[in-house]
Short mmCIF file of C-alpha atoms and ligand atoms in Angstrom, two decimals:
data_model
loop_
_atom_site.label_atom_id
_atom_site.label_comp_id
_atom_site.label_asym_id
_atom_site.label_seq_id
_atom_site.Cartn_x
_atom_site.Cartn_y
_atom_site.Cartn_z
CA MET A 24 112.12 107.65 70.93
CA ASP A 25 115.59 107.66 71.60
CA ALA A 26 115.32 105.74 74.86
CA ILE A 27 113.74 102.71 73.87
CA ASN A 28 115.44 102.41 70.37
CA GLY A 29 118.66 102.33 72.33
CA THR A 30 117.83 98.94 72.92
CA SER A 31 120.69 97.52 75.58
CA ALA A 32 122.45 94.21 74.10
CA LYS A 33 121.24 92.62 77.23
CA THR A 34 118.40 90.02 77.18
CA ALA A 35 116.51 87.98 79.73
CA THR A 36 116.25 84.13 78.86
CA LEU A 37 112.92 82.40 79.53
CA ASN A 38 113.05 78.70 80.10
CA ILE A 39 109.96 76.55 79.36
CA GLY A 40 110.66 73.24 79.61
CA ASP A 41 113.58 72.19 77.31
CA LYS A 42 113.15 75.46 75.50
CA SER A 43 114.22 78.91 75.98
CA TRP A 44 113.76 82.41 74.34
CA GLU A 45 115.69 85.30 74.71
CA LEU A 46 113.65 88.12 75.25
CA PRO A 47 115.14 91.98 74.87
CA ILE A 48 115.75 93.93 77.88
CA LEU A 49 115.05 97.79 77.36
CA ASP A 50 116.25 100.75 78.84
CA GLY A 51 114.40 103.86 79.67
CA THR A 52 116.07 107.51 80.77
CA ILE A 53 115.55 106.69 84.19
CA GLY A 54 113.74 103.95 86.17
CA PRO A 55 113.34 100.34 85.96
CA GLN A 56 114.25 98.72 83.04
CA VAL A 57 111.92 96.66 81.10
CA VAL A 58 111.49 93.03 79.67
CA ASP A 59 110.01 93.47 75.89
CA ILE A 60 107.38 90.32 75.78
CA GLY A 61 105.45 91.81 72.87
CA LYS A 62 106.40 88.79 70.67
CA LEU A 63 105.95 86.39 73.56
CA TYR A 64 102.73 84.87 72.64
CA GLY A 65 103.65 84.61 68.98
CA GLN A 66 107.06 82.48 69.96
CA THR A 67 105.94 80.77 73.04
CA GLY A 68 101.86 80.70 72.71
CA MET A 69 101.87 81.81 76.20
CA PHE A 70 100.60 85.07 77.60
CA THR A 71 101.83 87.09 80.62
CA TYR A 72 99.28 87.14 83.88
CA ASP A 73 99.60 90.47 85.54
CA PRO A 74 96.18 91.60 87.26
CA GLY A 75 96.14 94.95 88.35
CA PHE A 76 99.60 95.41 86.25
CA THR A 77 101.77 95.56 89.15
CA SER A 78 104.81 94.75 86.94
CA THR A 79 103.84 95.94 83.38
CA ALA A 80 104.66 98.96 81.76
CA SER A 81 101.16 99.39 78.99
CA CYS A 82 103.44 102.15 77.23
CA GLU A 83 106.53 103.96 76.42
CA SER A 84 106.34 107.29 77.73
CA GLN A 85 107.86 110.79 77.37
CA ILE A 86 105.67 112.71 80.02
CA THR A 87 106.09 112.05 83.62
CA TYR A 88 108.34 110.08 85.88
CA ILE A 89 107.60 108.78 89.45
CA ASP A 90 110.18 106.91 91.49
CA GLY A 91 108.11 105.77 94.38
CA ASP A 92 110.31 104.61 96.62
CA GLU A 93 112.37 108.11 97.12
CA GLY A 94 108.87 110.14 96.62
CA VAL A 95 109.60 111.59 93.43
CA LEU A 96 107.56 112.98 90.79
CA LEU A 97 109.01 114.89 87.36
CA TYR A 98 107.04 116.27 84.58
CA ARG A 99 109.30 116.34 81.58
CA GLY A 100 112.10 115.83 84.23
CA TYR A 101 111.32 119.07 86.36
CA PRO A 102 110.63 118.11 89.92
CA ILE A 103 106.74 118.65 91.12
CA GLU A 104 108.08 120.73 94.04
CA GLN A 105 109.73 123.24 91.69
CA LEU A 106 106.87 123.35 89.35
CA ALA A 107 104.22 123.95 92.09
CA GLU A 108 106.42 126.61 94.21
CA ASP A 109 107.74 128.53 90.89
CA GLY A 110 105.36 128.23 87.89
CA ASP A 111 102.08 128.41 87.04
CA PHE A 112 99.36 125.99 85.93
CA LEU A 113 99.35 126.87 82.41
CA GLU A 114 102.97 126.55 82.06
CA THR A 115 102.69 122.98 83.63
CA CYS A 116 100.19 122.52 80.92
CA TYR A 117 102.26 123.62 78.26
CA LEU A 118 104.98 121.73 79.56
CA LEU A 119 103.29 118.47 79.55
CA LEU A 120 101.83 119.22 76.05
CA TYR A 121 104.87 120.31 74.16
CA GLY A 122 107.85 118.70 76.34
CA GLU A 123 109.60 121.78 76.98
CA LEU A 124 109.13 125.07 79.44
CA PRO A 125 107.52 128.01 76.85
CA THR A 126 109.21 130.94 76.78
CA ALA A 127 107.96 134.19 77.46
CA ALA A 128 106.33 134.80 74.08
CA GLN A 129 105.41 130.78 73.88
CA LYS A 130 103.40 131.44 77.10
CA ALA A 131 101.73 134.43 76.47
CA ASP A 132 100.32 132.59 73.17
CA PHE A 133 99.19 129.57 75.16
CA ASP A 134 97.58 131.33 77.85
CA TYR A 135 95.80 133.59 75.07
CA ARG A 136 94.61 130.54 73.09
CA VAL A 137 93.19 129.06 76.36
CA THR A 138 91.81 131.89 77.46
CA ARG A 139 89.87 132.33 74.11
CA HIS A 140 88.53 128.84 74.22
CA THR A 141 87.14 129.20 77.99
CA MET A 142 83.00 129.75 76.77
CA VAL A 143 81.41 126.49 75.89
CA HIS A 144 78.33 126.43 73.23
CA GLU A 145 75.31 128.29 74.77
CA GLN A 146 73.35 124.73 74.21
CA MET A 147 75.22 123.21 76.76
CA SER A 148 73.37 125.13 79.27
CA ARG A 149 70.52 123.72 78.07
CA PHE A 150 71.86 120.22 78.08
CA PHE A 151 72.79 120.91 81.85
CA HIS A 152 69.03 121.57 82.66
CA GLY A 153 68.29 117.95 81.66
CA PHE A 154 70.12 116.77 85.00
CA ARG A 155 68.17 116.31 88.41
CA ARG A 156 69.34 119.15 90.68
CA ASP A 157 70.78 116.48 93.76
CA ALA A 158 73.01 115.26 90.50
CA HIS A 159 76.44 114.21 91.52
CA PRO A 160 78.79 116.64 89.85
CA MET A 161 80.97 113.83 88.69
CA ALA A 162 78.24 112.28 87.13
CA VAL A 163 77.40 115.70 85.20
CA MET A 164 81.27 115.93 84.37
CA VAL A 165 80.86 112.50 82.70
CA ALA A 166 77.98 113.40 80.48
CA SER A 167 79.05 116.83 79.76
CA VAL A 168 82.70 116.47 78.93
CA GLY A 169 81.40 113.49 76.47
CA ALA A 170 78.96 115.78 75.04
CA LEU A 171 81.28 118.01 73.77
CA SER A 172 82.17 115.80 70.99
CA ALA A 173 78.22 116.55 70.33
CA PHE A 174 79.19 120.26 69.77
CA TYR A 175 82.59 120.64 68.97
CA HIS A 176 82.62 118.73 65.47
CA ASP A 177 85.29 120.53 63.94
CA SER A 178 88.01 119.49 65.95
CA THR A 179 87.14 115.33 66.43
CA ASP A 180 89.17 114.36 63.48
CA ILE A 181 92.32 112.25 65.48
CA SER A 182 93.97 112.22 62.43
CA ASP A 183 94.42 116.25 61.85
CA PRO A 184 97.29 117.53 64.09
CA GLN A 185 95.47 120.95 63.86
CA GLN A 186 92.25 119.38 65.18
CA ARG A 187 94.20 117.60 67.97
CA MET A 188 95.24 120.85 68.98
CA ILE A 189 92.59 122.85 68.96
CA ALA A 190 90.52 119.92 71.48
CA SER A 191 93.42 120.01 73.70
CA VAL A 192 93.35 123.62 74.04
CA ARG A 193 89.38 123.46 73.71
CA MET A 194 89.23 120.86 76.86
CA ILE A 195 91.51 122.62 79.25
CA ALA A 196 89.92 125.91 78.72
CA LYS A 197 86.50 124.56 79.02
CA MET A 198 87.03 122.22 82.12
CA PRO A 199 86.88 125.12 84.64
CA THR A 200 83.62 126.46 82.98
CA LEU A 201 81.82 123.07 83.07
CA ALA A 202 82.75 122.37 86.53
CA ALA A 203 81.93 125.55 87.83
CA MET A 204 78.07 124.93 85.98
CA ALA A 205 78.15 121.70 87.63
CA TYR A 206 78.29 123.33 91.04
CA LYS A 207 76.29 126.28 90.11
CA TYR A 208 73.35 123.60 89.05
CA THR A 209 73.91 121.85 91.90
CA ILE A 210 73.03 124.63 94.05
CA GLY A 211 70.75 126.11 92.12
CA GLN A 212 72.15 129.38 91.14
CA PRO A 213 72.77 131.27 87.48
CA PHE A 214 75.90 129.96 85.78
CA VAL A 215 78.60 132.63 85.84
CA TYR A 216 80.43 133.52 82.08
CA PRO A 217 84.45 132.93 82.40
CA GLN A 218 86.01 136.52 82.73
CA ASN A 219 88.78 136.41 80.58
CA GLU A 220 90.87 139.15 82.20
CA LEU A 221 91.36 136.66 85.01
CA ASP A 222 94.13 133.88 85.26
CA TYR A 223 93.06 130.31 85.20
CA ALA A 224 92.37 129.70 88.72
CA SER A 225 91.29 133.30 89.43
CA ASN A 226 88.88 132.40 86.74
CA PHE A 227 87.71 129.41 88.19
CA LEU A 228 86.96 130.70 91.71
CA ARG A 229 84.89 133.81 90.39
CA MET A 230 82.59 131.11 88.32
CA CYS A 231 82.22 129.07 91.57
CA PHE A 232 81.48 131.44 93.91
CA SER A 233 80.58 134.88 92.28
CA VAL A 234 76.69 135.69 91.91
CA PRO A 235 75.62 138.33 89.50
CA CYS A 236 73.94 140.14 92.13
CA GLU A 237 77.28 141.26 93.95
CA GLU A 238 81.19 142.07 93.07
CA TYR A 239 83.35 139.34 93.66
CA LYS A 240 87.10 139.98 94.20
CA VAL A 241 89.03 137.09 94.11
CA ASN A 242 91.75 136.50 97.03
CA PRO A 243 95.13 136.12 95.34
CA VAL A 244 96.31 133.35 98.13
CA LEU A 245 93.52 131.43 97.51
CA SER A 246 93.55 131.49 93.46
CA ARG A 247 97.40 130.51 94.12
CA ALA A 248 96.90 127.78 96.38
CA ILE A 249 94.06 126.47 93.52
CA ASP A 250 96.45 126.92 90.97
CA ARG A 251 99.12 124.92 92.89
CA ILE A 252 96.38 122.49 93.39
CA PHE A 253 95.93 122.09 89.90
CA THR A 254 99.90 121.77 89.37
CA LEU A 255 100.07 118.84 92.06
CA HIS A 256 97.11 116.83 90.07
CA ALA A 257 98.36 117.81 86.62
CA ASP A 258 99.14 114.40 85.46
CA HIS A 259 100.50 110.93 87.23
CA GLU A 260 101.71 108.67 84.62
CA GLN A 261 99.97 105.56 83.67
CA ASN A 262 97.16 105.59 86.74
CA ALA A 263 93.97 103.97 86.31
CA SER A 264 92.42 106.94 84.94
CA THR A 265 95.29 107.75 82.31
CA SER A 266 95.65 104.37 80.90
CA THR A 267 91.56 104.66 80.55
CA VAL A 268 91.97 107.42 78.54
CA ARG A 269 94.81 105.62 76.31
CA LEU A 270 92.80 102.53 76.16
CA ALA A 271 89.85 104.71 74.73
CA GLY A 272 91.79 106.44 72.71
CA SER A 273 93.75 103.22 71.00
CA SER A 274 90.39 102.51 69.42
CA GLY A 275 90.49 105.80 67.46
CA ALA A 276 87.44 107.25 69.89
CA ASN A 277 87.34 111.28 69.61
CA PRO A 278 89.46 113.03 72.57
CA PHE A 279 86.31 114.28 74.22
CA ALA A 280 85.04 110.77 74.62
CA CYS A 281 88.32 109.65 75.75
CA ILE A 282 88.34 112.18 78.43
CA ALA A 283 85.16 111.30 79.52
CA ALA A 284 86.25 107.89 79.94
CA GLY A 285 88.90 109.07 81.88
CA ILE A 286 86.54 110.88 84.12
CA ALA A 287 84.59 108.28 84.62
CA CYS A 288 87.37 106.02 86.02
CA LEU A 289 88.38 108.90 88.31
CA TRP A 290 85.30 108.99 90.24
CA GLY A 291 86.29 105.93 91.85
CA PRO A 292 87.17 105.76 95.60
CA ALA A 293 90.23 104.03 95.12
CA HIS A 294 91.15 106.88 92.75
CA GLY A 295 90.04 110.46 92.63
CA GLY A 296 87.71 109.96 94.86
CA ALA A 297 89.80 109.34 97.75
CA ASN A 298 89.95 113.12 98.47
CA GLU A 299 86.23 113.12 99.34
CA ALA A 300 86.44 109.72 101.05
CA ALA A 301 88.99 111.01 103.36
CA LEU A 302 87.35 114.14 104.65
CA LYS A 303 84.26 112.03 104.97
CA MET A 304 86.10 109.68 107.35
CA LEU A 305 87.62 112.81 108.81
CA GLY A 306 84.07 113.18 109.88
CA GLU A 307 83.36 110.30 110.39
CA ILE A 308 86.31 109.69 113.39
CA GLY A 309 84.98 113.08 114.78
CA SER A 310 87.35 113.64 117.35
CA VAL A 311 91.26 112.85 118.34
CA GLU A 312 90.20 110.53 120.87
CA ARG A 313 88.70 108.35 118.35
CA ILE A 314 91.69 108.10 116.07
CA PRO A 315 93.05 104.80 117.88
CA GLU A 316 89.52 102.85 117.19
CA PHE A 317 89.59 104.10 113.55
CA ILE A 318 93.25 102.78 113.24
CA LYS A 319 92.77 99.57 114.55
CA ARG A 320 89.44 99.13 112.14
CA ALA A 321 91.77 99.88 109.38
CA LYS A 322 94.20 96.99 110.11
CA ASP A 323 91.62 94.62 110.93
CA LYS A 324 91.59 92.25 107.45
CA ASN A 325 87.95 91.34 108.39
CA ASP A 326 87.12 94.98 108.32
CA PRO A 327 86.70 96.75 105.00
CA PHE A 328 87.37 99.89 106.39
CA ARG A 329 90.74 101.53 105.26
CA LEU A 330 92.50 104.81 105.95
CA MET A 331 91.48 107.24 103.12
CA GLY A 332 93.96 109.29 101.70
CA PHE A 333 96.64 106.91 102.98
CA GLY A 334 98.44 104.52 100.66
CA HIS A 335 99.46 104.39 97.24
CA ARG A 336 100.21 101.95 94.58
CA VAL A 337 103.74 103.46 93.69
CA TYR A 338 104.63 105.60 96.48
CA LYS A 339 105.95 103.65 99.17
CA ASN A 340 107.48 107.02 100.71
CA TYR A 341 105.69 110.03 101.52
CA ASP A 342 103.81 111.34 98.26
CA PRO A 343 105.69 114.49 97.31
CA ARG A 344 102.34 115.97 96.45
CA ALA A 345 101.23 115.48 99.66
CA LYS A 346 103.98 117.53 101.34
CA ILE A 347 102.95 120.39 99.33
CA MET A 348 99.45 119.52 99.75
CA GLN A 349 100.18 120.15 103.51
CA LYS A 350 101.94 123.57 103.44
CA THR A 351 99.29 124.62 100.97
CA CYS A 352 96.36 123.67 103.45
CA HIS A 353 98.13 125.64 106.35
CA GLU A 354 98.29 128.66 103.58
CA VAL A 355 94.68 128.64 102.91
CA LEU A 356 93.30 128.17 106.63
CA GLY A 357 96.06 130.82 107.95
CA GLU A 358 94.52 133.34 104.94
CA LEU A 359 90.96 132.38 105.76
CA GLY A 360 91.74 132.82 109.79
CA ILE A 361 90.51 129.38 110.50
CA LYS A 362 92.51 129.07 113.46
CA ASP A 363 91.16 125.70 114.38
CA ASP A 364 89.75 123.28 112.50
CA PRO A 365 88.93 119.98 114.17
CA LEU A 366 89.24 117.87 110.89
CA LEU A 367 92.56 119.26 110.44
CA ASP A 368 93.45 118.31 113.94
CA ILE A 369 92.18 114.85 113.62
CA ALA A 370 94.40 114.81 110.17
CA VAL A 371 97.86 115.63 111.91
CA GLU A 372 97.32 113.36 114.89
CA LEU A 373 95.85 110.48 112.81
CA GLU A 374 98.81 110.76 110.35
CA ARG A 375 101.70 110.59 113.58
CA ILE A 376 100.06 107.98 114.89
CA ALA A 377 99.79 105.77 111.67
CA LEU A 378 103.30 106.92 110.49
CA GLN A 379 104.48 105.12 113.84
CA ASP A 380 102.29 102.20 113.87
CA GLU A 381 103.88 98.68 112.83
CA TYR A 382 100.82 98.00 110.60
CA PHE A 383 101.72 101.22 108.53
CA VAL A 384 105.35 101.30 108.58
CA GLU A 385 105.79 97.99 107.25
CA ARG A 386 103.66 98.24 104.24
CA LYS A 387 105.05 101.87 103.75
CA LEU A 388 101.48 103.31 103.48
CA TYR A 389 102.38 107.23 103.80
CA PRO A 390 99.80 109.69 103.30
CA ASN A 391 99.05 110.69 99.68
CA ILE A 392 97.92 113.97 98.01
CA ASP A 393 94.14 113.15 98.93
CA PHE A 394 94.79 113.34 102.81
CA TYR A 395 95.20 117.17 102.76
CA SER A 396 93.36 118.22 99.43
CA GLY A 397 89.84 117.45 101.12
CA ILE A 398 90.62 120.06 103.94
CA THR A 399 91.79 122.68 101.81
CA LEU A 400 89.18 122.39 99.50
CA ARG A 401 86.20 122.42 102.30
CA ALA A 402 88.17 125.53 103.38
CA LEU A 403 88.11 127.35 99.99
CA GLY A 404 84.61 126.68 99.99
CA PHE A 405 84.11 123.38 97.85
CA PRO A 406 81.27 120.92 98.68
CA THR A 407 82.99 117.33 99.19
CA SER A 408 80.84 116.72 95.90
CA MET A 409 83.15 118.90 94.06
CA PHE A 410 86.70 117.61 95.42
CA THR A 411 86.93 114.81 92.29
CA VAL A 412 85.65 117.33 90.06
CA LEU A 413 88.38 119.69 90.58
CA PHE A 414 90.97 116.53 90.25
CA ALA A 415 89.22 115.89 87.08
CA LEU A 416 89.92 119.33 86.18
CA ALA A 417 93.60 119.21 86.71
CA ARG A 418 94.30 116.16 85.27
CA THR A 419 92.70 116.71 82.00
CA VAL A 420 95.83 118.14 80.97
CA GLY A 421 97.86 115.16 81.46
CA TRP A 422 95.09 112.79 80.33
CA ILE A 423 95.50 115.04 76.77
CA GLY A 424 98.92 114.88 76.86
CA GLN A 425 99.32 111.43 77.33
CA TRP A 426 96.54 110.86 74.36
CA LYS A 427 98.11 112.67 72.48
CA GLU A 428 101.26 110.94 72.97
CA MET A 429 100.02 107.96 71.94
CA ILE A 430 98.03 108.85 69.20
CA GLU A 431 101.42 110.58 67.51
CA ASP A 432 103.33 107.41 68.19
CA PRO A 433 103.73 105.65 64.77
CA GLY A 434 103.37 102.51 66.22
CA GLN A 435 100.23 103.05 68.13
CA ARG A 436 98.04 100.12 68.12
CA ILE A 437 94.75 99.40 69.68
CA GLY A 438 95.39 97.98 73.16
CA ARG A 439 94.00 94.46 73.71
CA PRO A 440 94.76 92.93 76.71
CA ARG A 441 94.55 88.78 76.99
CA GLN A 442 93.52 86.64 80.07
CA LEU A 443 93.65 83.55 81.61
CA TYR A 444 90.50 81.70 80.99
CA THR A 445 89.04 79.83 83.64
CA GLY A 446 85.47 79.29 82.78
CA ALA A 447 83.82 75.96 81.40
CA PRO A 448 85.56 74.41 78.54
CA ALA A 449 83.42 73.95 75.19
CA ARG A 450 79.80 72.60 75.46
CA ASP A 451 76.88 72.15 73.50
CA TYR A 452 73.58 74.39 73.47
CA VAL A 453 70.42 72.46 75.51
CA PRO A 454 67.19 73.67 74.59
CA ILE A 455 65.43 74.82 77.55
CA ALA A 456 62.84 72.21 78.01
CA ARG A 457 65.81 70.12 78.68
CA ARG A 458 67.29 72.24 81.20
CA LYS A 459 67.17 70.91 84.95
N1 CMC B 520 94.22 101.46 105.09
C1 CMC B 520 95.13 100.29 105.68
N2 CMC B 520 95.10 99.30 104.83
C2 CMC B 520 95.89 99.85 104.04
C3 CMC B 520 95.65 101.41 103.08
C4 CMC B 520 94.80 101.59 104.03
N3 CMC B 520 94.62 103.21 102.98
N4 CMC B 520 96.44 101.08 101.81
C5 CMC B 520 96.57 99.54 101.59
N5 CMC B 520 96.50 98.65 102.83
C6 CMC B 520 97.31 97.71 102.91
C7 CMC B 520 96.57 96.50 102.47
O1 CMC B 520 95.29 95.78 103.31
C8 CMC B 520 97.60 95.45 102.44
O2 CMC B 520 97.50 94.89 103.61
P1 CMC B 520 98.15 93.22 103.34
O3 CMC B 520 99.53 93.35 102.46
O4 CMC B 520 98.40 92.67 104.93
O5 CMC B 520 97.30 92.72 102.89
C9 CMC B 520 98.78 96.32 101.99
O6 CMC B 520 98.63 97.62 102.62
C10 CMC B 520 98.92 96.43 100.44
O7 CMC B 520 97.50 97.06 100.05
P2 CMC B 520 97.20 96.71 98.33
O8 CMC B 520 95.56 96.81 98.41
O9 CMC B 520 97.52 95.49 97.81
O10 CMC B 520 97.75 98.11 97.51
P3 CMC B 520 97.38 98.70 96.11
O11 CMC B 520 98.51 98.91 95.78
O12 CMC B 520 96.80 97.43 95.51
O13 CMC B 520 96.43 99.98 96.60
C11 CMC B 520 95.82 101.79 96.97
C12 CMC B 520 96.87 101.24 96.50
C13 CMC B 520 95.64 103.49 97.24
C14 CMC B 520 94.67 101.99 96.26
C15 CMC B 520 95.42 101.81 98.52
O14 CMC B 520 96.45 102.17 99.29
C16 CMC B 520 93.84 102.27 99.52
O15 CMC B 520 93.09 102.19 98.99
N6 CMC B 520 93.93 103.43 99.60
C17 CMC B 520 93.49 103.98 100.36
C18 CMC B 520 92.26 104.93 99.06
C19 CMC B 520 93.50 106.04 98.57
O16 CMC B 520 93.79 107.05 99.58
N7 CMC B 520 93.33 106.24 97.36
C20 CMC B 520 93.97 107.60 96.85
C21 CMC B 520 95.29 107.10 96.06
S1 CMC B 520 96.42 108.49 95.50
C22 CMC B 520 95.51 109.47 94.21
C23 CMC B 520 95.11 108.66 93.37
O17 CMC B 520 95.81 108.10 92.80
O18 CMC B 520 93.88 109.00 92.84
#
């Protein structure tokens, strides 16, 4: 990888007591330089300590770049705004996986390959029937994506590039089918098979919202909105779920198992679960008049309440995805003729008040992508429990791209962090009869 091999001559000097060490400083294409501490333990017998990884680059990557201070997000160098406005989701998938935008022929071939993998093994439907009807669809997704490795043995050999690519395409293609099945199962409707004449987003909407007894016509404005939502969520460099996928993959686990691990991590309310939590919060606030009360609670250190959909570990500026999401939200509501959505009114007012409040300004807390996505997805007809599922569907390509990049790196090793041990020192076992 060019950027990192082009190590600058610069080094950082680490002084401990009367000894000092020179640590190489590496340059990326853009973004902060990194101090290479790979040999630190061997040389000094010390680890570094960075819980939450706030100052740690866990890997080298060429896929996604974020400038959190400026509010910039690039996939393979292309701004998210341009990809979301002018491209489509499968084009973004191709870009993330292969590194370049496809030519027309490459795009047609990729669309064809993805389309030909949309069905899932018929026995998967029986697997679904083992779940309780009221299971959270994310629980169903963790299990069913993990179970793909029990159905597609011919694409689990990670040392074979062909199998890696088939597994990648299979997951991008099958996630909408599985997500729609998870939804249909919880509402007691029959599973709808994919329809390969439709584009990716339209096919997903049809699998979620059509029933066998009626004709279903896809609304192009809504399918375009879903496609854009997928593009916005496609990748986000080394976030918690992506790092989970990389760590799981570093042991050589098969790609389906690794993506299932990513889905499990995404489920948490501090990560992908925030869109569900944000909408619930807007409902709890209930009216514009009650906003000050909730702002007060968000600022109170003794109250665990946080403004969901606000703040981000990396963005200390408006999340660029949130801007596009806000626009998409208005488009969807406009298309559906929803003139007054009380939750949207609360969201707009909450954002306005928070952006002027000293607490939020000081801490650089801005709306993130999840702030408006819940309102949009709800208007599209999805229940809150499906919000994170849609995030997982879209993020699958990012996870796979990052997993592939790691597996294809000749220097790849198992990820194995160390710790600062603060437990009991060595002591002798006491037989139970002598314990007090
Ligand atoms: N409401 C109120 N205060 C907040 C919030 C919030 N949403 N977020 C951060 N703060 C405060 C926090 O209390 C702390 O204050 P102080 O310095 O006085 O102790 C300060 O801001 C820094 O917060 P932090 O927890 O150290 O920041 P972090 O980088 O560890 O957390 C975060 C980032 C996204 C987990 C957090 O902002 C949060 O919990 N937000 C709400 C959940 C959310 O919307 N998550 C979606 C993230 S975007 C999609 C995704 O990545 O999945």
